[in-house]
Structures are given as structure tokens and as C-alpha cells.
């Protein structure tokens, strides 16, 4: 069984069996990453361009590490310092890169829909590393891998995703992917930071943090995306922190088994108190570790690798 998708643009229409295949493959790459030599030859000879039009720390390093650990040849592009600053269009940039015979493009852009657009401009395989407010599928996959590793399952678990839902591509990818996997998802934030037509996400919505966290197995905080906001979406940082930030007092109201997640970067002291981010119930750094294994799985499977095949090479 191979993946039913040719590119990874989002999780909106990715099937449960495809998500399972990616997570199972990521589990075996996770094992590879525990070895002393963390290298497999499966993408040898393949060139991957990391096309980043927006800033990134985790996602970018994680993709590059994944590509190198699969023995691929990554090329890094960032819009600053490129001909984008001379006015070159996205289409021209990608056609010029494609003319140099690349196999895969990992793209991050502040406009929703750019990864889909690129599939029309080149024959290369496209992987979305975050497009505007739209989707961030590898983040949601690594979130699910981390939850599955911790609880041994996904089906039936309760997840509360709290914060700036409006600007969060992570919330959308998580909502779609987790729903597909039979998880029980609640999105929570102030009404001014909720997208319109939330019913299309098909998950529970509330503006009450206590209600969202009731009985949750996982509480995921999202960054308040100050750079994407016009002013006036919430009265003050202090009020936001009181109503939607997780501090030690609120942590103590949660069941003992509940774990804390955050996609990073964290606004310490706003959505997450520092002592909660670093406490024993936080699995935030496991998310980061798992990011490499998930991205290895995605690149491997999209690149034509057979499920389980890398174990024999
Ligand atoms: C997120 C992103 O860029 O969408 N970060 C990430 O990739 N880990 C979330 C954010 O910027 O807040």
C-alpha cells in the first residue's frame, strides 16, 4: 500500500489510512534516530529545495535534518537575500528552480494556497511547511505522533486547542487530521480570534477555557500571533493571559494524566507560563523530536519509498 496523495498540501482531505501509514513509518524512522548513525540512504540522489518565504526555526531545521538523514541533497532558499527582493514573482522563482531539475519542494509562505499553486508550475513533489492561515500538515502529523506515542492510541482522546485560532494554520490542520483519526477536538479562544464559519471545521467550539479543558487528555496552547494582527482583537495581553493563558493554578485543575503541548515558538508568560512550559507534564520538546521522524516519513513515502522498505536498505 502506497500513499493515496501525490503532494502533501494539507490534511483536509487526507485519509485515515494515509495518516496511519505516515505515523507508522515515522515510528520506524524514530527508531533510526535513536541509533548512533542516524542515516538511511533512501533519498540518495534526490534534490529537495526548502523554499521559505516566512521565518521559521523548528520547521526549517527539522525538514533539513530529515532530508539529510534520508541522504537527500537539500538546497535552502529564503526570500530575503534572493531575487524576490528584486521583484521576481513566485511563479518565475519556482520555474527557474524547477529548470535546475529538482525532485521536491518544501514551501512556507504567508499566503494560503501557495503550495497548491506550485503543483501547477512544476512537476516536483510539493510539501506544505505552512501557508498563511491555511494549513501546516507536518505539524499536525507530528502532534498526532507525539500523542500516539504518549497514550498508545488516538481514537477517542479529548484534545483542547486553545488560543489564537483565527491566525493558526496549526489549529486547522490539527482539527482536520485529529477528527479523521477519531479524536474529540475542541477549539477555544476569544470570539475575536475565532475564524468565521467554524462549523465547517466540524469540531466543538467554545470561548470558555475551563469548559474546553474539562476532561481533556491533551491541552494544546497556541501562540498569540501578534505579527498577523491588526490592533484591537483583544483588550489587553493581561486580560488574554487571564482568560486563555495556562498557568500553574489552571494546570492543577486538570486531570493528572493530561499533557501540555505547544507548536512553538512560545510567548512565555502570555499563553503559557514558563513553569508550565518546562514542567514534567509538558511534552513540547517531544513534539520537536518527533518532527524530524514525521518529515522523514512524509518525504520518504511521497518520494516513492515502499512502506517498511527503508528497513531493508
Ligand atoms: C507555527 C507556524 O509557523 O505555523 N510554528 C511552527 O511551525 N512550529 C506556529 C506559530 O507560528 O505560532
XYZ file of C-alpha atoms and ligand atoms in Angstrom:
325
model
C 0.000 0.000 0.000
C 1.404 3.406 -1.018
C 0.135 6.874 -0.100
C -3.065 7.978 -1.850
C -1.665 11.507 -2.265
C 0.987 12.844 -4.615
C 1.785 16.022 -2.660
C 1.193 16.986 0.978
C -0.772 20.229 0.761
C -2.930 19.856 3.862
C -4.722 17.275 5.997
C -8.214 18.391 4.944
C -8.665 15.535 2.519
C -6.005 13.053 3.624
C -7.499 9.669 4.515
C -7.205 7.861 7.810
C -5.176 5.074 6.201
C -2.696 7.608 4.752
C -2.286 9.303 8.143
C -1.784 5.884 9.767
C 0.801 4.924 7.159
C 2.738 8.177 7.737
C 2.635 7.735 11.542
C 3.682 4.062 11.362
C 6.548 4.934 9.007
C 7.526 7.808 11.333
C 7.651 5.328 14.233
C 10.276 3.297 12.402
C 12.257 6.417 11.478
C 12.049 7.375 15.157
C 13.934 4.127 15.854
C 16.562 5.068 13.244
C 17.006 8.404 15.067
C 17.887 6.570 18.293
C 20.866 4.869 16.575
C 24.381 6.195 16.715
C 24.461 6.685 12.939
C 21.160 8.341 12.084
C 21.378 7.917 8.326
C 19.464 5.882 5.752
C 20.153 6.000 2.005
C 16.560 6.220 0.791
C 16.608 9.703 -0.825
C 20.121 9.390 -2.264
C 20.355 11.373 -5.499
C 17.176 13.368 -4.821
C 17.334 17.148 -4.625
C 14.954 18.972 -2.313
C 14.559 22.757 -2.277
C 13.424 24.288 1.002
C 11.604 27.406 -0.175
C 10.989 29.600 2.875
C 9.230 32.932 2.369
C 8.470 33.260 6.089
C 10.627 32.932 9.156
C 10.996 29.536 10.763
C 13.271 27.819 13.254
C 11.891 24.367 14.130
C 10.165 23.529 10.858
C 13.077 24.562 8.695
C 15.784 22.828 10.697
C 13.584 19.773 11.080
C 12.956 19.439 7.335
C 16.630 19.937 6.551
C 17.657 17.347 9.138
C 15.054 14.903 7.793
C 16.359 15.398 4.239
C 19.966 14.897 5.306
C 19.162 11.824 7.393
C 17.480 10.309 4.333
C 20.685 11.072 2.347
C 18.891 13.578 0.110
C 20.510 16.801 -1.138
C 18.785 19.825 0.367
C 19.099 23.334 -1.079
C 17.937 26.183 1.129
C 16.198 29.225 -0.268
C 14.965 32.136 1.779
C 13.194 35.086 0.215
C 15.469 37.586 1.950
C 18.730 37.705 0.030
C 17.133 36.222 -3.133
C 15.803 37.828 -6.326
C 12.408 38.112 -4.611
C 13.771 41.369 -3.202
C 14.326 42.468 -6.849
C 10.656 41.862 -7.636
C 10.765 38.341 -9.109
C 7.356 36.640 -8.983
C 6.739 33.362 -7.169
C 5.920 31.658 -10.475
C 9.192 32.793 -12.069
C 11.159 31.775 -8.994
C 9.728 28.256 -8.973
C 10.060 27.801 -12.746
C 13.709 28.799 -12.570
C 14.342 26.455 -9.679
C 12.448 23.662 -11.472
C 14.581 24.216 -14.582
C 17.526 23.077 -12.467
C 15.837 19.636 -12.149
C 14.728 19.344 -8.581
C 12.667 16.478 -7.182
C 10.847 18.022 -4.238
C 9.921 21.441 -2.894
C 9.161 22.148 0.757
C 7.424 25.516 0.884
C 6.440 28.014 3.574
C 4.641 31.183 2.520
C 2.436 33.792 4.158
C -0.289 33.351 1.512
C -2.762 30.475 1.741
C -2.845 28.324 -1.380
C 0.794 28.782 -2.485
C 1.638 25.031 -2.213
C -1.351 24.164 -4.443
C -0.315 26.877 -6.913
C 3.195 25.399 -7.087
C 1.795 21.995 -8.110
C 0.605 23.744 -11.305
C 4.004 25.336 -12.041
C 6.350 22.356 -11.664
C 6.405 18.552 -11.792
C 8.250 18.375 -8.473
C 6.579 16.905 -5.387
C 5.296 19.707 -3.133
C 5.203 19.608 0.665
C 3.454 22.388 2.565
C 5.513 23.685 5.508
C 2.834 26.263 6.420
C 0.762 28.518 4.141
C -0.722 31.660 5.689
C -3.665 30.902 7.989
C -4.457 27.770 5.974
C -2.606 24.535 6.860
C 0.576 23.177 8.411
C 0.137 19.438 7.845
C 3.512 18.156 9.075
C 2.983 19.998 12.387
C -0.365 18.230 12.869
C 1.211 14.881 11.954
C 3.998 15.347 14.493
C 1.407 16.396 17.076
C -0.527 13.177 16.439
C 2.651 11.073 16.516
C 3.556 12.608 19.899
C 0.078 11.976 21.318
C 0.016 8.406 19.971
C 3.457 7.711 21.453
C 2.333 9.015 24.832
C -1.124 7.410 25.068
C -0.632 4.420 22.748
C -3.682 5.460 20.687
C -5.513 8.420 19.132
C -9.108 7.233 18.798
C -11.424 8.697 21.433
C -8.855 11.022 23.074
C -10.018 14.524 24.037
C -7.897 17.440 22.816
C -8.424 21.104 23.719
C -6.655 23.551 21.369
C -6.631 26.985 22.982
C -5.590 30.425 21.763
C -5.386 32.407 18.555
C -7.379 30.027 16.364
C -8.085 32.689 13.734
C -4.459 33.021 12.632
C -3.410 29.426 13.258
C -2.720 27.055 10.384
C -1.724 24.531 13.066
C -5.249 24.584 14.557
C -6.811 23.905 11.150
C -4.502 21.011 10.262
C -4.870 19.544 13.748
C -8.655 19.854 13.670
C -8.935 18.085 10.310
C -6.338 15.412 10.963
C -7.420 14.627 14.516
C -11.085 14.448 13.507
C -10.159 11.982 10.757
C -8.371 9.875 13.386
C -11.476 9.726 15.603
C -10.275 12.197 18.227
C -12.542 14.524 20.096
C -11.355 18.096 19.342
C -12.397 21.367 20.999
C -11.152 24.723 19.705
C -11.181 27.557 22.210
C -10.305 31.247 22.055
C -11.834 34.704 22.345
C -14.583 35.239 19.779
C -12.494 37.902 18.032
C -9.740 35.310 17.455
C -12.089 32.655 16.031
C -12.498 32.277 12.283
C -15.915 32.754 10.714
C -17.798 29.602 9.743
C -16.145 27.424 12.389
C -18.933 24.889 11.812
C -17.097 23.865 8.615
C -14.283 22.522 10.836
C -16.738 20.035 12.353
C -15.325 20.275 15.891
C -16.588 21.671 19.206
C -16.075 25.432 19.643
C -16.119 27.428 22.873
C -14.782 30.724 24.200
C -14.567 29.328 27.744
C -11.174 27.852 28.618
C -12.462 25.918 31.650
C -15.133 24.272 29.547
C -12.619 23.386 26.807
C -10.205 21.776 29.284
C -12.784 19.681 31.144
C -11.697 16.052 30.945
C -9.091 16.851 28.244
C -6.300 14.323 27.730
C -4.268 16.906 25.808
C -4.254 20.691 26.241
C -2.503 22.463 23.379
C -1.790 26.171 23.660
C -1.280 28.278 20.546
C 0.906 31.309 20.135
C -0.807 34.671 20.099
C 0.284 35.666 16.565
C 0.912 39.332 17.226
C 2.604 39.821 13.828
C -0.559 38.806 11.942
C -2.950 41.073 13.803
C -4.350 44.487 13.363
C -4.826 46.046 16.762
C -7.995 45.644 18.776
C -8.689 41.896 18.549
C -8.456 41.578 22.334
C -8.461 44.223 25.053
C -5.032 43.628 26.618
C -2.310 40.990 26.994
C -3.117 40.824 30.724
C -6.773 40.020 30.070
C -5.838 37.496 27.376
C -3.445 35.738 29.748
C -6.102 35.597 32.469
C -8.745 34.105 30.209
C -6.715 31.978 27.806
C -3.239 31.525 29.282
C -2.257 28.329 31.106
C -0.560 28.897 34.445
C 0.170 26.577 37.375
C -3.201 27.216 39.072
C -5.131 26.189 35.971
C -2.803 23.232 35.382
C -3.747 21.898 38.824
C -7.440 21.791 37.810
C -6.623 19.308 35.031
C -6.725 15.511 35.404
C -3.322 14.128 36.434
C -2.772 12.324 33.164
C -3.343 15.446 30.993
C -0.334 16.537 28.936
C 0.557 20.024 27.691
C 1.574 20.771 24.093
C 2.527 23.856 22.056
C 3.763 24.033 18.436
C 6.317 26.753 19.295
C 7.528 29.414 19.309
C 6.133 30.062 22.809
C 5.254 33.519 24.094
C 6.374 32.683 27.618
C 4.175 34.387 30.188
C 1.322 35.001 27.716
C -0.341 31.785 26.505
C 1.881 29.584 28.650
C 3.561 30.312 31.988
C 7.248 29.432 31.941
C 6.964 26.933 34.825
C 4.177 25.102 32.955
C 6.087 25.040 29.654
C 9.003 23.379 31.441
C 7.092 21.112 33.825
C 7.050 17.304 33.740
C 3.649 17.225 32.053
C 4.818 19.272 29.090
C 5.638 17.144 26.025
C 6.613 20.144 23.917
C 10.182 19.001 23.255
C 8.921 15.519 22.299
C 6.914 17.302 19.584
C 10.134 18.813 18.265
C 11.984 15.472 18.333
C 9.109 13.773 16.521
C 9.066 16.473 13.851
C 12.175 15.009 12.243
C 10.769 11.456 12.161
C 7.446 12.635 10.695
C 9.141 14.708 7.997
C 11.413 11.791 7.123
C 8.282 9.624 6.732
C 6.482 12.187 4.555
C 9.460 12.775 2.245
C 10.218 9.062 2.046
C 6.654 7.996 1.213
C 5.989 10.865 -1.248
C 9.356 10.155 -2.870
C 8.122 6.671 -3.774
C 9.502 4.696 -0.848
C 7.721 1.448 -0.006
C 6.093 1.261 3.426
C 8.611 -0.549 5.645
C 11.077 -0.654 2.720
C 13.727 1.536 4.319
C 14.280 -1.138 6.980
C 15.909 -3.416 4.396
C 18.365 -0.930 2.897
C 3.813 27.518 13.884
C 3.722 28.104 12.497
O 4.651 28.692 11.969
O 2.638 27.956 11.953
N 5.060 27.163 14.300
C 5.642 26.005 13.832
O 5.746 25.779 12.666
N 6.074 25.149 14.758
C 3.031 28.242 14.883
C 3.330 29.687 15.139
O 3.991 30.387 14.394
O 2.828 30.153 16.152
